[in-house]
PDB file of C-alpha atoms in Angstrom:
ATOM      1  CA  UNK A   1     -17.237 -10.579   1.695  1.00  0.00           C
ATOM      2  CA  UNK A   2     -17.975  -8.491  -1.250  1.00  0.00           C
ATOM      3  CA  UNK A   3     -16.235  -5.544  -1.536  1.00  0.00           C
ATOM      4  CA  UNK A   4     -16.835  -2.724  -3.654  1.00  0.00           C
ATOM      5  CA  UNK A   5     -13.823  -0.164  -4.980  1.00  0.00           C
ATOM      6  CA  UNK A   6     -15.461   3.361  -6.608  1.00  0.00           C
ATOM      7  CA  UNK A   7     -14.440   4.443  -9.991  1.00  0.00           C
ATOM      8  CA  UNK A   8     -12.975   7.770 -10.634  1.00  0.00           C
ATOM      9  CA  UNK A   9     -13.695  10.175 -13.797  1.00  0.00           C
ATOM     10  CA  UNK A  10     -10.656  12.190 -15.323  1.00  0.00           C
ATOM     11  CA  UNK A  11     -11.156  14.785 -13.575  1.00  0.00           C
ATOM     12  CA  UNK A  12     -11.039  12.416 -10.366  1.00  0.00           C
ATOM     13  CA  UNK A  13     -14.491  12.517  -9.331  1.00  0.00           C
ATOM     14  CA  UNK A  14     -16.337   9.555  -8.446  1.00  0.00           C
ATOM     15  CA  UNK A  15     -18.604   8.279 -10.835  1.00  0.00           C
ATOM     16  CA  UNK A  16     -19.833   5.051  -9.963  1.00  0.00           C
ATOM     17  CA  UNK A  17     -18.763   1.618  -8.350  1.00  0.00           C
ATOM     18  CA  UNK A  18     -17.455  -1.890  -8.830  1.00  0.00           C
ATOM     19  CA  UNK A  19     -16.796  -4.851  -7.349  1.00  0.00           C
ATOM     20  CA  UNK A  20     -12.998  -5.491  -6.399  1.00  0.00           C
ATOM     21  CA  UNK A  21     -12.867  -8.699  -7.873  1.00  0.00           C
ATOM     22  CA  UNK A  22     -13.791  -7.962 -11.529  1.00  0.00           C
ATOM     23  CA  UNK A  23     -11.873  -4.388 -11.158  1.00  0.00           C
ATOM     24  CA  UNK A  24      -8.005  -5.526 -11.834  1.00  0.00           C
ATOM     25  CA  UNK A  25      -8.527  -6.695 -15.733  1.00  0.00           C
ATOM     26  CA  UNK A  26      -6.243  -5.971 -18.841  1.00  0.00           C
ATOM     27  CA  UNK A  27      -8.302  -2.569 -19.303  1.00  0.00           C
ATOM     28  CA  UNK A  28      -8.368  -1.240 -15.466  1.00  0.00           C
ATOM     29  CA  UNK A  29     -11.119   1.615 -14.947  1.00  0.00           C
ATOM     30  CA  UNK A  30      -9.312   4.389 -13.147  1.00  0.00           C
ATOM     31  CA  UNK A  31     -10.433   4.178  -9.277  1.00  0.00           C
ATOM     32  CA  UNK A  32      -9.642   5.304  -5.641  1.00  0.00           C
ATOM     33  CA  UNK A  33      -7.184   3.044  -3.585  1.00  0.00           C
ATOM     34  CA  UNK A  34      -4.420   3.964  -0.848  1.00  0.00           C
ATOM     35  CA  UNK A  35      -0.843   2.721  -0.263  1.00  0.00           C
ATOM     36  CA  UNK A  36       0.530   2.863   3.288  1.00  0.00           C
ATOM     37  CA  UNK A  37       4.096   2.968   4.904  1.00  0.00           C
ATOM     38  CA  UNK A  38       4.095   1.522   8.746  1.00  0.00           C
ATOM     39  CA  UNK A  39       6.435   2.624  10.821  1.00  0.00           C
ATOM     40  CA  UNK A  40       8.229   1.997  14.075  1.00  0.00           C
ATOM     41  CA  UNK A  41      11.617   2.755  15.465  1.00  0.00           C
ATOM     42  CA  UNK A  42      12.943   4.412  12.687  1.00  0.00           C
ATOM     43  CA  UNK A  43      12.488   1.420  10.451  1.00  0.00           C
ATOM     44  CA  UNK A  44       9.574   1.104   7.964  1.00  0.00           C
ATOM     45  CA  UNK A  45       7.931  -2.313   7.335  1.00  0.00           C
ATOM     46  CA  UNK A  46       7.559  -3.546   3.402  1.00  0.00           C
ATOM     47  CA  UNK A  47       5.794  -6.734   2.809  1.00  0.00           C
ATOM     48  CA  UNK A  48       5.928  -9.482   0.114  1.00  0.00           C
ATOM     49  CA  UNK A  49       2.681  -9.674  -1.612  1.00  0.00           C
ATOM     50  CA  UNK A  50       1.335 -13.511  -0.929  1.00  0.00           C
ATOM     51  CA  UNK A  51       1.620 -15.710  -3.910  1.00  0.00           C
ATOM     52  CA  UNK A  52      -2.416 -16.219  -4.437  1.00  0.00           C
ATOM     53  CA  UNK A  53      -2.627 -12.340  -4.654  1.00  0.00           C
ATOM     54  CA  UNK A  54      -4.004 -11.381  -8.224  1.00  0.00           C
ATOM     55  CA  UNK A  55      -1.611  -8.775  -9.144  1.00  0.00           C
ATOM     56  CA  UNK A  56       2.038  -8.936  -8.293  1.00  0.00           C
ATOM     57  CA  UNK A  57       1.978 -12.025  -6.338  1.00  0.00           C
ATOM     58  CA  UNK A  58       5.176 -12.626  -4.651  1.00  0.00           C
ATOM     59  CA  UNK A  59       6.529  -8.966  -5.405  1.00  0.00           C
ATOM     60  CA  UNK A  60       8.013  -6.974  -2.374  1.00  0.00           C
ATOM     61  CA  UNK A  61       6.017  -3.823  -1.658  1.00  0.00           C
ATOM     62  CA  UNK A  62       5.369  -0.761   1.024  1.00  0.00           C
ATOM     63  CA  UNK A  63       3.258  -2.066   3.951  1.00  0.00           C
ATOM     64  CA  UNK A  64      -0.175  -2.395   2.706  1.00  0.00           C
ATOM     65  CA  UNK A  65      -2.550  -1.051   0.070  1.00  0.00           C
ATOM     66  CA  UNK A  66      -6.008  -1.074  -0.142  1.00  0.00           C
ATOM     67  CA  UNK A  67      -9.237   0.466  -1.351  1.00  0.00           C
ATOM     68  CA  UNK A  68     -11.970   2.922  -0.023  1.00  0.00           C
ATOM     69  CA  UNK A  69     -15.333   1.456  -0.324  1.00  0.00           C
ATOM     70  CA  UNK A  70     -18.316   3.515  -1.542  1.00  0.00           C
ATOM     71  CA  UNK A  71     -19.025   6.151   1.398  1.00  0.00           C
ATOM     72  CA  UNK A  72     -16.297   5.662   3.349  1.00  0.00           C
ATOM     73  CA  UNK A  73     -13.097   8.040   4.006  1.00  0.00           C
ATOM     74  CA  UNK A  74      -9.751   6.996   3.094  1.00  0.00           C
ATOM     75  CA  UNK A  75      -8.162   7.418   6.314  1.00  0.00           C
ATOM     76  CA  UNK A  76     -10.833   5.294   7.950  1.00  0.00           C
ATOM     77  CA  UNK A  77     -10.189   2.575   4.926  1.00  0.00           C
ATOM     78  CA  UNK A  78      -6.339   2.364   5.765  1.00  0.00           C
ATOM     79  CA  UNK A  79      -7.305   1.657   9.536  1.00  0.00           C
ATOM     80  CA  UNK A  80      -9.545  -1.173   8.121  1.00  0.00           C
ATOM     81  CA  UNK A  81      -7.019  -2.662   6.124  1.00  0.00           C
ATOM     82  CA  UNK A  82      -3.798  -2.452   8.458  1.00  0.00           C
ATOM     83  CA  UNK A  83      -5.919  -5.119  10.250  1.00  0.00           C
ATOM     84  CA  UNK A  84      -7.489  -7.180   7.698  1.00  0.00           C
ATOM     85  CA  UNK A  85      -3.816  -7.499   5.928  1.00  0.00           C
ATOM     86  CA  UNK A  86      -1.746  -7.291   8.435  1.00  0.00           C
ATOM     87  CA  UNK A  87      -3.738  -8.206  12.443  1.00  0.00           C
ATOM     88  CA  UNK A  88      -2.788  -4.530  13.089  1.00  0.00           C
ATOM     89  CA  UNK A  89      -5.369  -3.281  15.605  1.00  0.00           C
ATOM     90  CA  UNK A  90      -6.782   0.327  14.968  1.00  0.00           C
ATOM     91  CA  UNK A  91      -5.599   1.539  18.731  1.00  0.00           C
ATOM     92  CA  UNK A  92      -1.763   0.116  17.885  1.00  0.00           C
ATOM     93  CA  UNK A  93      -1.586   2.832  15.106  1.00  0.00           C
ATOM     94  CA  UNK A  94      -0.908   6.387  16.057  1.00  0.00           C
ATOM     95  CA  UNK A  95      -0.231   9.468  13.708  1.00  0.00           C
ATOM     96  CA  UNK A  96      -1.745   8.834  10.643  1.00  0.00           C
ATOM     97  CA  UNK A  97      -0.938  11.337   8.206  1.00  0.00           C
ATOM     98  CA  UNK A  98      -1.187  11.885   4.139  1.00  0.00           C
ATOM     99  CA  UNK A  99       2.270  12.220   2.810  1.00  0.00           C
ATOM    100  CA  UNK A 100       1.370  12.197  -0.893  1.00  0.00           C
ATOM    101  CA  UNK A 101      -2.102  13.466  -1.536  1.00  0.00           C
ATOM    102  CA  UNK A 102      -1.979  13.551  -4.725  1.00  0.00           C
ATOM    103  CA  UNK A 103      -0.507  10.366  -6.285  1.00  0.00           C
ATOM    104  CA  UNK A 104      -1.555   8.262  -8.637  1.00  0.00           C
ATOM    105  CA  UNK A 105      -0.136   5.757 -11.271  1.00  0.00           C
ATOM    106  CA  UNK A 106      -0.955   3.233 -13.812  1.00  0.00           C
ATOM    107  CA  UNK A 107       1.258   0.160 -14.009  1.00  0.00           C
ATOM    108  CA  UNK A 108       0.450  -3.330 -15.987  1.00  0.00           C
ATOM    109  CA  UNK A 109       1.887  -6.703 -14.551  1.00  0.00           C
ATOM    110  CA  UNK A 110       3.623  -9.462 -16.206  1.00  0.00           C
ATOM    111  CA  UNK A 111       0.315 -11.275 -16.441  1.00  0.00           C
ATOM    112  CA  UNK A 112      -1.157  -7.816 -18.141  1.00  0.00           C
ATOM    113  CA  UNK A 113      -3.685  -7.074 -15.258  1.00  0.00           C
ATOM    114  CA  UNK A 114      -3.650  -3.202 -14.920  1.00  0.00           C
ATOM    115  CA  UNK A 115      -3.610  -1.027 -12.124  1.00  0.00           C
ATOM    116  CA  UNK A 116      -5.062   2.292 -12.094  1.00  0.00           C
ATOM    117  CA  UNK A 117      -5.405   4.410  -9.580  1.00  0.00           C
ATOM    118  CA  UNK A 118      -5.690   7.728  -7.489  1.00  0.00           C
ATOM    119  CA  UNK A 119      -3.558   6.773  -4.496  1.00  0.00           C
ATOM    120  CA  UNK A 120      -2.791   9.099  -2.208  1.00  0.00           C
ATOM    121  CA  UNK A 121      -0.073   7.422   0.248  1.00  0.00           C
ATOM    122  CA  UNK A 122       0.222   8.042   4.104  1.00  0.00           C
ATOM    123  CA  UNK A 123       2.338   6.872   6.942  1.00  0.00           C
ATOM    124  CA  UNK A 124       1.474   5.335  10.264  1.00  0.00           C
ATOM    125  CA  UNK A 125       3.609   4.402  13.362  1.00  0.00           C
ATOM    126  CA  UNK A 126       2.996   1.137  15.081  1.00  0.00           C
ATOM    127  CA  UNK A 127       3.061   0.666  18.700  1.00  0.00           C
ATOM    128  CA  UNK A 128       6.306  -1.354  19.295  1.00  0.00           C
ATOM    129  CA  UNK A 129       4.506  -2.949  21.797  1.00  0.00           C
ATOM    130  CA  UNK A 130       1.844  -4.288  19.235  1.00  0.00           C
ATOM    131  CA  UNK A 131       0.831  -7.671  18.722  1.00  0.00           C
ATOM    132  CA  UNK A 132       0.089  -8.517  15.053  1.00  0.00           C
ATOM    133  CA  UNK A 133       0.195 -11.087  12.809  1.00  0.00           C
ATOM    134  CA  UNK A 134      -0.076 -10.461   9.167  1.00  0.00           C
ATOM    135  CA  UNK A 135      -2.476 -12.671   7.078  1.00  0.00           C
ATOM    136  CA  UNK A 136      -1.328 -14.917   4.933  1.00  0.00           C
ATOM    137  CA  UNK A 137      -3.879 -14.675   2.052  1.00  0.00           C
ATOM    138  CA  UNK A 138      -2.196 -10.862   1.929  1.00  0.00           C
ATOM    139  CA  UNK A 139       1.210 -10.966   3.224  1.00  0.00           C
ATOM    140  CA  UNK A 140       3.950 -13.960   2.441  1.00  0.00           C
ATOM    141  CA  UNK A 141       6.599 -12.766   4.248  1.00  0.00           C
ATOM    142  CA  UNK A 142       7.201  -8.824   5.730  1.00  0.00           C
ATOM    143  CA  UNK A 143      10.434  -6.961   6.583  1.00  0.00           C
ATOM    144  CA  UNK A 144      11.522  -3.964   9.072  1.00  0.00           C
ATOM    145  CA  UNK A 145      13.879  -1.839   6.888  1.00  0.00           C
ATOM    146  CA  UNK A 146      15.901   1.387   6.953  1.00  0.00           C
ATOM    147  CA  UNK A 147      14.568   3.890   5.024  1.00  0.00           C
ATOM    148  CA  UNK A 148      17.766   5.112   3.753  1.00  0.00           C
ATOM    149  CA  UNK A 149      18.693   1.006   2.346  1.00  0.00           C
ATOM    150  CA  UNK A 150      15.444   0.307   0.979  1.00  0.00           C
ATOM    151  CA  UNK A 151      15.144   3.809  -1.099  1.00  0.00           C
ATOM    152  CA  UNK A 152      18.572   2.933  -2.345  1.00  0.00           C
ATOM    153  CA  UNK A 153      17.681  -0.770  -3.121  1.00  0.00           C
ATOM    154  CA  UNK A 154      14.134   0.522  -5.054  1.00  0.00           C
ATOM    155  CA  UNK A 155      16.647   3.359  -7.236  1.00  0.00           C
ATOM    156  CA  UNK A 156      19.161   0.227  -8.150  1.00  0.00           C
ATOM    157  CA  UNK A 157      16.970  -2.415  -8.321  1.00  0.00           C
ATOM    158  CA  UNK A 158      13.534  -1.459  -9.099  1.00  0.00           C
ATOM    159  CA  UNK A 159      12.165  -4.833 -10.536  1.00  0.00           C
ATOM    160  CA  UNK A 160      12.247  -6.368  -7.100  1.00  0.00           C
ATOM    161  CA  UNK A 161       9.470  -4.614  -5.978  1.00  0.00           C
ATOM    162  CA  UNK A 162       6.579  -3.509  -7.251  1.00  0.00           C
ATOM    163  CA  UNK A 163       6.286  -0.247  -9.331  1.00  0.00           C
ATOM    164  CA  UNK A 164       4.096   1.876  -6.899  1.00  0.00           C
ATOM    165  CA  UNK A 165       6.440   1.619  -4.240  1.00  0.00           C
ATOM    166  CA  UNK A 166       9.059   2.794  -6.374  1.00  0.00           C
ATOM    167  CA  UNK A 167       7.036   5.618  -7.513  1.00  0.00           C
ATOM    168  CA  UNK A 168       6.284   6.537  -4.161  1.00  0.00           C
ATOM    169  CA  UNK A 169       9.273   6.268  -3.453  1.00  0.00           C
ATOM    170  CA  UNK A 170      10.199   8.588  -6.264  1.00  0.00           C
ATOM    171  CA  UNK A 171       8.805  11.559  -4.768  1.00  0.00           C
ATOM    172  CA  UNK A 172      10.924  13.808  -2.559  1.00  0.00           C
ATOM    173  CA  UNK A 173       8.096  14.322   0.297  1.00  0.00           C
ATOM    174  CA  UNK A 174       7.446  10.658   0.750  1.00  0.00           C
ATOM    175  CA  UNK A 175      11.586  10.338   0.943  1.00  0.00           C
ATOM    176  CA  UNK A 176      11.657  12.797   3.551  1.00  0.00           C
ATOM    177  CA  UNK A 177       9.112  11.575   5.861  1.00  0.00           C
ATOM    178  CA  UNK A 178      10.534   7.999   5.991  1.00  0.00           C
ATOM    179  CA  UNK A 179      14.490   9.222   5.920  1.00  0.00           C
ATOM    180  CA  UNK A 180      13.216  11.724   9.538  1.00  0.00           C
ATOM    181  CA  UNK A 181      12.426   8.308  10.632  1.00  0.00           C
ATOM    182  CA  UNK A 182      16.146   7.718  11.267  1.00  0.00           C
ATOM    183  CA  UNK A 183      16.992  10.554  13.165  1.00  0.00           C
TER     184      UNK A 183
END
Protein backbone atom coordinates (compact mmCIF):
# COMPACT_ATOMS: atom_id res chain seq x y z
CA UNK A 1 0.00 0.00 0.00
CA UNK A 2 1.25 3.40 -0.70
CA UNK A 3 0.31 5.87 1.49
CA UNK A 4 0.52 9.43 1.16
CA UNK A 5 0.89 12.02 4.40
CA UNK A 6 0.13 16.00 3.23
CA UNK A 7 2.60 18.63 4.02
CA UNK A 8 1.71 21.64 5.97
CA UNK A 9 2.98 25.42 5.32
CA UNK A 10 3.81 27.66 8.47
CA UNK A 11 0.92 28.95 8.64
CA UNK A 12 -0.53 25.23 8.71
CA UNK A 13 -2.11 25.06 5.48
CA UNK A 14 -1.69 22.26 3.25
CA UNK A 15 0.53 22.67 0.53
CA UNK A 16 1.22 19.60 -1.14
CA UNK A 17 1.84 15.76 -0.51
CA UNK A 18 4.30 12.96 0.09
CA UNK A 19 4.71 9.62 0.38
CA UNK A 20 4.97 8.24 4.10
CA UNK A 21 7.88 6.32 3.48
CA UNK A 22 10.38 8.98 2.28
CA UNK A 23 8.60 11.62 4.83
CA UNK A 24 10.50 10.68 8.33
CA UNK A 25 14.26 11.84 7.16
CA UNK A 26 16.93 13.91 9.16
CA UNK A 27 15.17 17.20 7.69
CA UNK A 28 11.26 16.26 8.31
CA UNK A 29 8.83 18.62 6.19
CA UNK A 30 6.25 19.83 8.66
CA UNK A 31 2.91 17.68 7.97
CA UNK A 32 -0.56 16.60 9.37
CA UNK A 33 -0.64 13.39 11.62
CA UNK A 34 -2.87 12.45 14.80
CA UNK A 35 -2.03 10.78 18.14
CA UNK A 36 -4.80 8.87 19.93
CA UNK A 37 -5.52 7.78 23.62
CA UNK A 38 -7.99 4.51 23.81
CA UNK A 39 -9.84 4.12 26.54
CA UNK A 40 -11.89 1.69 28.56
CA UNK A 41 -12.79 1.28 32.17
CA UNK A 42 -11.06 4.05 33.43
CA UNK A 43 -7.74 2.77 32.20
CA UNK A 44 -6.06 4.10 29.00
CA UNK A 45 -4.10 1.71 26.72
CA UNK A 46 -0.25 2.81 25.68
CA UNK A 47 1.54 0.61 23.32
CA UNK A 48 5.23 -0.26 22.65
CA UNK A 49 6.15 0.78 19.24
CA UNK A 50 7.28 -2.68 17.32
CA UNK A 51 10.96 -2.96 16.86
CA UNK A 52 10.88 -2.75 12.77
CA UNK A 53 9.03 0.64 13.22
CA UNK A 54 11.26 3.48 11.63
CA UNK A 55 11.15 5.95 14.32
CA UNK A 56 11.23 5.04 17.96
CA UNK A 57 11.17 1.41 17.58
CA UNK A 58 10.68 -0.28 20.80
CA UNK A 59 9.70 3.07 22.68
CA UNK A 60 6.43 2.99 24.84
CA UNK A 61 3.82 5.43 23.53
CA UNK A 62 -0.12 6.62 23.75
CA UNK A 63 -2.30 4.14 21.80
CA UNK A 64 -1.75 4.83 18.24
CA UNK A 65 -0.70 7.58 15.85
CA UNK A 66 -1.18 7.98 12.44
CA UNK A 67 -1.58 10.21 9.41
CA UNK A 68 -4.48 11.79 7.33
CA UNK A 69 -4.12 11.02 3.75
CA UNK A 70 -4.74 13.66 1.06
CA UNK A 71 -8.69 14.36 1.18
CA UNK A 72 -9.54 12.67 3.98
CA UNK A 73 -10.69 14.03 7.61
CA UNK A 74 -8.75 13.35 10.59
CA UNK A 75 -11.35 11.84 12.59
CA UNK A 76 -12.14 9.41 9.80
CA UNK A 77 -8.09 8.69 9.59
CA UNK A 78 -7.95 7.73 13.42
CA UNK A 79 -10.92 5.20 12.79
CA UNK A 80 -8.72 3.78 9.93
CA UNK A 81 -5.80 3.38 11.90
CA UNK A 82 -7.23 2.02 15.36
CA UNK A 83 -7.77 -0.99 13.03
CA UNK A 84 -4.88 -1.22 10.83
CA UNK A 85 -2.53 -0.86 14.16
CA UNK A 86 -4.33 -2.21 16.51
CA UNK A 87 -7.60 -4.95 14.87
CA UNK A 88 -9.84 -2.30 16.52
CA UNK A 89 -13.09 -2.37 14.52
CA UNK A 90 -14.68 1.13 13.70
CA UNK A 91 -18.22 0.02 15.51
CA UNK A 92 -16.04 -1.05 18.91
CA UNK A 93 -15.08 2.70 19.24
CA UNK A 94 -17.57 5.12 20.64
CA UNK A 95 -17.05 8.90 21.57
CA UNK A 96 -14.46 10.15 19.62
CA UNK A 97 -13.55 13.48 20.57
CA UNK A 98 -10.48 16.14 19.94
CA UNK A 99 -8.87 16.83 23.23
CA UNK A 100 -5.94 18.88 21.91
CA UNK A 101 -6.72 20.59 18.66
CA UNK A 102 -4.08 22.36 18.43
CA UNK A 103 -0.85 20.40 19.12
CA UNK A 104 1.99 19.98 17.45
CA UNK A 105 5.75 19.17 18.08
CA UNK A 106 9.02 18.48 16.54
CA UNK A 107 11.19 15.81 18.13
CA UNK A 108 14.48 14.01 16.50
CA UNK A 109 15.28 10.28 17.47
CA UNK A 110 18.42 8.70 18.49
CA UNK A 111 18.91 7.60 14.91
CA UNK A 112 18.27 11.54 13.88
CA UNK A 113 14.99 10.84 11.88
CA UNK A 114 12.73 13.91 12.64
CA UNK A 115 9.28 14.23 13.39
CA UNK A 116 7.27 17.13 12.56
CA UNK A 117 4.01 17.59 12.89
CA UNK A 118 0.51 19.28 13.45
CA UNK A 119 -1.09 16.69 15.71
CA UNK A 120 -4.05 17.35 17.14
CA UNK A 121 -4.72 14.38 19.79
CA UNK A 122 -8.21 12.81 20.64
CA UNK A 123 -9.57 10.12 22.83
CA UNK A 124 -11.72 7.13 22.10
CA UNK A 125 -13.42 4.50 24.39
CA UNK A 126 -13.30 0.89 23.41
CA UNK A 127 -16.07 -1.45 23.82
CA UNK A 128 -14.91 -3.75 26.70
CA UNK A 129 -16.53 -6.28 24.95
CA UNK A 130 -14.21 -5.79 21.81
CA UNK A 131 -12.24 -8.27 20.16
CA UNK A 132 -8.88 -6.95 18.86
CA UNK A 133 -5.67 -7.91 18.25
CA UNK A 134 -2.99 -5.41 17.67
CA UNK A 135 -0.58 -5.94 14.69
CA UNK A 136 2.59 -6.77 15.16
CA UNK A 137 4.38 -4.80 12.37
CA UNK A 138 2.85 -1.68 14.68
CA UNK A 139 2.48 -2.76 18.14
CA UNK A 140 5.20 -5.10 20.19
CA UNK A 141 3.59 -5.30 23.21
CA UNK A 142 0.44 -2.83 24.66
CA UNK A 143 -0.60 -2.01 28.25
CA UNK A 144 -4.01 -0.92 30.14
CA UNK A 145 -2.82 1.83 32.56
CA UNK A 146 -4.14 4.32 35.12
CA UNK A 147 -4.07 7.57 34.03
CA UNK A 148 -3.02 9.00 37.22
CA UNK A 149 0.44 6.23 37.24
CA UNK A 150 1.32 6.66 33.78
CA UNK A 151 1.20 10.74 33.86
CA UNK A 152 3.35 10.37 36.91
CA UNK A 153 5.73 7.75 35.29
CA UNK A 154 6.00 10.19 31.83
CA UNK A 155 6.85 13.52 34.53
CA UNK A 156 9.71 11.16 36.33
CA UNK A 157 10.79 9.22 33.70
CA UNK A 158 10.28 10.74 30.42
CA UNK A 159 12.95 8.80 28.32
CA UNK A 160 10.88 5.66 28.53
CA UNK A 161 8.51 6.78 26.26
CA UNK A 162 8.45 8.64 23.48
CA UNK A 163 8.45 12.52 23.52
CA UNK A 164 4.91 13.19 22.04
CA UNK A 165 3.27 11.35 24.60
CA UNK A 166 4.96 13.25 27.12
CA UNK A 167 4.07 16.41 25.51
CA UNK A 168 0.65 15.45 25.33
CA UNK A 169 0.77 14.58 28.28
CA UNK A 170 2.11 17.95 29.27
CA UNK A 171 -0.94 19.77 28.61
CA UNK A 172 -3.53 20.29 31.34
CA UNK A 173 -6.73 19.44 29.00
CA UNK A 174 -5.35 16.17 27.77
CA UNK A 175 -4.55 15.44 31.78
CA UNK A 176 -7.98 16.10 32.59
CA UNK A 177 -9.77 14.06 30.15
CA UNK A 178 -7.77 10.86 30.93
CA UNK A 179 -7.58 11.58 35.00
CA UNK A 180 -12.13 11.85 34.62
CA UNK A 181 -11.44 8.47 33.37
CA UNK A 182 -10.95 7.30 36.98
CA UNK A 183 -13.83 8.59 38.53
Amino acid sequence: MTERVVLAGADGKAIGTALKSEVHTTDTALHFAFSAWVTCHGKVLITRRALGKQTWPGVWTNSFCGHPGPGEATADAVMRRAEFELGIPADALSNLRVVLPNFSYRAVDSSGLVENEICPVYCVELDSQAQWQPNPDEVDSWEWVDPARLIAAADAVPAVFSPWMCEELAEAELRAALQSLAQ
